Tab-separated table of C-alpha atoms in Angstrom:
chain	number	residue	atom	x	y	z
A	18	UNK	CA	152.870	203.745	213.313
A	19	UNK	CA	155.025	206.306	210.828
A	20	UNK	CA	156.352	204.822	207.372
A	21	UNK	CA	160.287	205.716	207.372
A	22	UNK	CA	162.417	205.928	204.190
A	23	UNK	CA	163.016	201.687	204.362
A	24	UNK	CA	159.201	201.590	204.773
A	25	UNK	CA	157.998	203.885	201.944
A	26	UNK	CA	160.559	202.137	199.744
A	27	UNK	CA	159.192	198.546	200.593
A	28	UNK	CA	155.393	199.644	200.283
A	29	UNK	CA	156.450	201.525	197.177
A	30	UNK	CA	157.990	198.346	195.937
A	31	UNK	CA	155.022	196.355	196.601
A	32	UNK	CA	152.559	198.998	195.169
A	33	UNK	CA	153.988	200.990	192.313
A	34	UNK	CA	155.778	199.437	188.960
A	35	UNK	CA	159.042	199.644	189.052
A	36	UNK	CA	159.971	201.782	185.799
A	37	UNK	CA	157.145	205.158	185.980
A	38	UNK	CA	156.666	204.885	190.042
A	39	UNK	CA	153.057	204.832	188.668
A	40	UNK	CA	150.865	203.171	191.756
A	41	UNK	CA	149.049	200.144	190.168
A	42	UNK	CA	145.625	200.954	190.559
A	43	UNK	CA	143.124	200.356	188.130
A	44	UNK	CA	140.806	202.604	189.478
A	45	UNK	CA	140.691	205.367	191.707
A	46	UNK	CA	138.032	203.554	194.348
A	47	UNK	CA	140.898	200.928	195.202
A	48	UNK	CA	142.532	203.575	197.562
A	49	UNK	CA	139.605	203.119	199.895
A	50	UNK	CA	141.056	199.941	200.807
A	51	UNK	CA	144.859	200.698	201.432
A	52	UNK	CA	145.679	200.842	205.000
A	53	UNK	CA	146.763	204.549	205.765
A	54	UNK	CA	149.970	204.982	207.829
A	55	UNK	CA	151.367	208.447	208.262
A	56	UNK	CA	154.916	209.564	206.729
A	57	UNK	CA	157.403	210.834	209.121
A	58	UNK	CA	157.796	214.658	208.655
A	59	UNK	CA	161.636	214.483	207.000
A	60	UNK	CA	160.551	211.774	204.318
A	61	UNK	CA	157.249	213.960	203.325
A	62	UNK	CA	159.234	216.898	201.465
A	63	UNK	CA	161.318	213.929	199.754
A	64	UNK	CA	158.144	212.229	198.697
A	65	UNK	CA	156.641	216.427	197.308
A	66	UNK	CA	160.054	216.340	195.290
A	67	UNK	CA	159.947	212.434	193.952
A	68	UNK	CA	156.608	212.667	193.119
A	69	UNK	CA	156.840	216.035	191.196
A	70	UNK	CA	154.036	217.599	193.340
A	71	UNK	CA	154.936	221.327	192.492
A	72	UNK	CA	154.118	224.067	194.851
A	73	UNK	CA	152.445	221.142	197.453
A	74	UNK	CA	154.333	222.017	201.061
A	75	UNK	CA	154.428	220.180	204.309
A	76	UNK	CA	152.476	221.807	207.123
A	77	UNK	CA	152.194	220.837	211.055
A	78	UNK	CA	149.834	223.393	212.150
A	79	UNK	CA	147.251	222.813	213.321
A	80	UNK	CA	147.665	218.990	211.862
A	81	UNK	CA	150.549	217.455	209.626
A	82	UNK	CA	149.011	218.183	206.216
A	83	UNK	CA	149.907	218.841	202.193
A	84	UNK	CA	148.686	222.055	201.402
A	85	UNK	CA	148.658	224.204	197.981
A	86	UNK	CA	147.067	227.327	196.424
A	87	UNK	CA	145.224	227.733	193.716
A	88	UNK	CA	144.729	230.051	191.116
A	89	UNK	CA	142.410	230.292	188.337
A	90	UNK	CA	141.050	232.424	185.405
A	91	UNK	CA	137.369	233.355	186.994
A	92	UNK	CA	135.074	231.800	189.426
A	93	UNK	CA	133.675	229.493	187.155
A	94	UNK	CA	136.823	227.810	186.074
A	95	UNK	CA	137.569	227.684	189.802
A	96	UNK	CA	134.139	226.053	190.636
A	97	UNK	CA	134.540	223.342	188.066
A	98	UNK	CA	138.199	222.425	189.466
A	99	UNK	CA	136.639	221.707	192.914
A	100	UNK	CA	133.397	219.451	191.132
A	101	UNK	CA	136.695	217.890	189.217
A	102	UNK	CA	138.200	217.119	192.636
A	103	UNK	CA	135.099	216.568	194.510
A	104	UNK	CA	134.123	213.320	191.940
A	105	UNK	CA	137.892	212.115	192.172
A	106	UNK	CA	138.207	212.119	195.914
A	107	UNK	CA	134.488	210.712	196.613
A	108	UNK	CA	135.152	207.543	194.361
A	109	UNK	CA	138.402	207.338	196.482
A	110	UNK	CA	136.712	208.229	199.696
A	111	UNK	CA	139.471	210.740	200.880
A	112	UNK	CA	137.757	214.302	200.602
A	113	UNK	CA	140.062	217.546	201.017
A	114	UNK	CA	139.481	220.242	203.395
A	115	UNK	CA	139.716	223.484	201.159
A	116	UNK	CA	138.411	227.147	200.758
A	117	UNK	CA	137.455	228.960	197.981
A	118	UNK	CA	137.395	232.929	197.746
A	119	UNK	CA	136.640	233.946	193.428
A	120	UNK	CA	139.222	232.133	191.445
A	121	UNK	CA	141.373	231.121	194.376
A	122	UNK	CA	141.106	227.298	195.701
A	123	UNK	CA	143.288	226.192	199.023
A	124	UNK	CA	143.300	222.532	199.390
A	125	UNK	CA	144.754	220.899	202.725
A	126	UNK	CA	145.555	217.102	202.660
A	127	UNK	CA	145.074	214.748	205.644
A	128	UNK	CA	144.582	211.274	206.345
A	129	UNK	CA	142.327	211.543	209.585
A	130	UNK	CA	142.370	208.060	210.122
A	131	UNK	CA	146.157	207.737	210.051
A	132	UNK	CA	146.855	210.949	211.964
A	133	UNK	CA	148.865	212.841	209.729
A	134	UNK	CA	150.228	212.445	205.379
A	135	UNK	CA	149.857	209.265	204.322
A	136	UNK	CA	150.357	207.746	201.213
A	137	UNK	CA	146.335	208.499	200.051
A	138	UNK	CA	147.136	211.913	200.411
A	139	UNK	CA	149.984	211.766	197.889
A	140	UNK	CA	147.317	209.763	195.207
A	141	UNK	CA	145.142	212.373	195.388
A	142	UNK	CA	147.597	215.262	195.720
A	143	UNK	CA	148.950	213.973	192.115
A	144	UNK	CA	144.962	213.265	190.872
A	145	UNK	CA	144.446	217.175	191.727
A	146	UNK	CA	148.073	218.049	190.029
A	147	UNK	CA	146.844	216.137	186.883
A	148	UNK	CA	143.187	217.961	187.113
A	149	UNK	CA	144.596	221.357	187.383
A	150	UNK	CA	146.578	220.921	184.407
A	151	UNK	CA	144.229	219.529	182.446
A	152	UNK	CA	141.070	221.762	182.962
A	153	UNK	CA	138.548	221.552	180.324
A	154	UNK	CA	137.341	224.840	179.567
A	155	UNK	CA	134.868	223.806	177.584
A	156	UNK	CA	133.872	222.329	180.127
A	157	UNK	CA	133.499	224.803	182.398
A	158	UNK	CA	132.134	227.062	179.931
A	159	UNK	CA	129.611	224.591	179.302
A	160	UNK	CA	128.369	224.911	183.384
A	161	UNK	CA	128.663	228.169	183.012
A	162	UNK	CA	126.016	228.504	180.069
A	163	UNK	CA	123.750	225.861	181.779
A	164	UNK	CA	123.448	228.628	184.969
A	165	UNK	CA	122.937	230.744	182.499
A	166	UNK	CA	120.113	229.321	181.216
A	167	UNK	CA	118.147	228.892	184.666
A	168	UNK	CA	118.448	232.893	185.061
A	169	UNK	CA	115.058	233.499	183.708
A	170	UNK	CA	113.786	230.541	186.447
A	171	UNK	CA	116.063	232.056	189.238
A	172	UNK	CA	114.816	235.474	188.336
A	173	UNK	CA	111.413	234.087	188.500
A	174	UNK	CA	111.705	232.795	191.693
A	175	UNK	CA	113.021	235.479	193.035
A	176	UNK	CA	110.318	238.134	192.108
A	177	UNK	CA	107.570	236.030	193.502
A	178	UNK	CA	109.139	236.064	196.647
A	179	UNK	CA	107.221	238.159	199.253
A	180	UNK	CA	108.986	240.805	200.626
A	181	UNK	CA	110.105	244.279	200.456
A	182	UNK	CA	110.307	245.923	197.091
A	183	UNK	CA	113.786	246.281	195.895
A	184	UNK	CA	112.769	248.761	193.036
């Protein structure tokens, strides 16, 4: 069953506060248990716009979908960006399909279960808007000295296998 315009704005009505359009969750692991219904197509690039969801578009091939490309400054910051998504979407049991090449991340959303965009995939489309923009580089700066610090171990490791010599 697809949500139309008069069913978006009564579920919105029920489910986000009136003045920010802000859902009212107090955590992200209450999206688990909302029902998923799929959008039709001609409400989904009014609900990209609404919901500010900058450079997100509507694809139907192979499967109705939110997609977007990413771009980062290295690898690393890239990396991070997907463990920043990967925590978000577990606790709200909705997981992206994506694909990562250096310091580009493409993120596809779904709701399997529903058969096409539902409102889940608009939650975490705007958690992954919010964790792009707010990278901490520290952050990933910090991961990045941690693997660092296990080269001597991976090295290691790695010389003690048996095998041709690479010298």
């Amino acid at each position: 069953e697809y949500m139309g315009a008069d069913a978006v704005k009564q579920f919105e009505m029920k489910n986000f506060t009136t003045a920010a359009k802000i859902p009212k969750l107090m955590k992200l692991v209450e999206v688990r248990r909302i029902k998923a219904s799929p959008f039709l197509a001609e409400d989904i690039a009014k609900l990209i716009n609404e919901r500010k969801l900058k450079g997100w578009i509507f694809k139907r091939d192979p499967k109705d979908s939110l997609v977007k490309d990413f771009s980062f400054q290295n690898f690393t910051v890239a990396w991070h960006f997907m463990n920043s998504v990967a925590k978000a979407a577990d606790s709200m049991d909705h997981h992206p399909e994506w694909f990562n090449v250096y310091n580009k991340v493409n993120i596809r959303l779904s709701t399997h279960d529903a058969g096409g965009v539902s409102y889940k995939d608009f939650v975490l489309a705007s958690v992954i808007e919010y964790l792009s923009q707010n990278l901490s580089l520290s952050e990933a700066d910090k991961t990045f000295s941690e693997s660092l610090a296990k080269e001597a171990e991976i090295l290691n490791y790695l010389n003690k296998l048996e095998g041709p010599n690479l010298k």
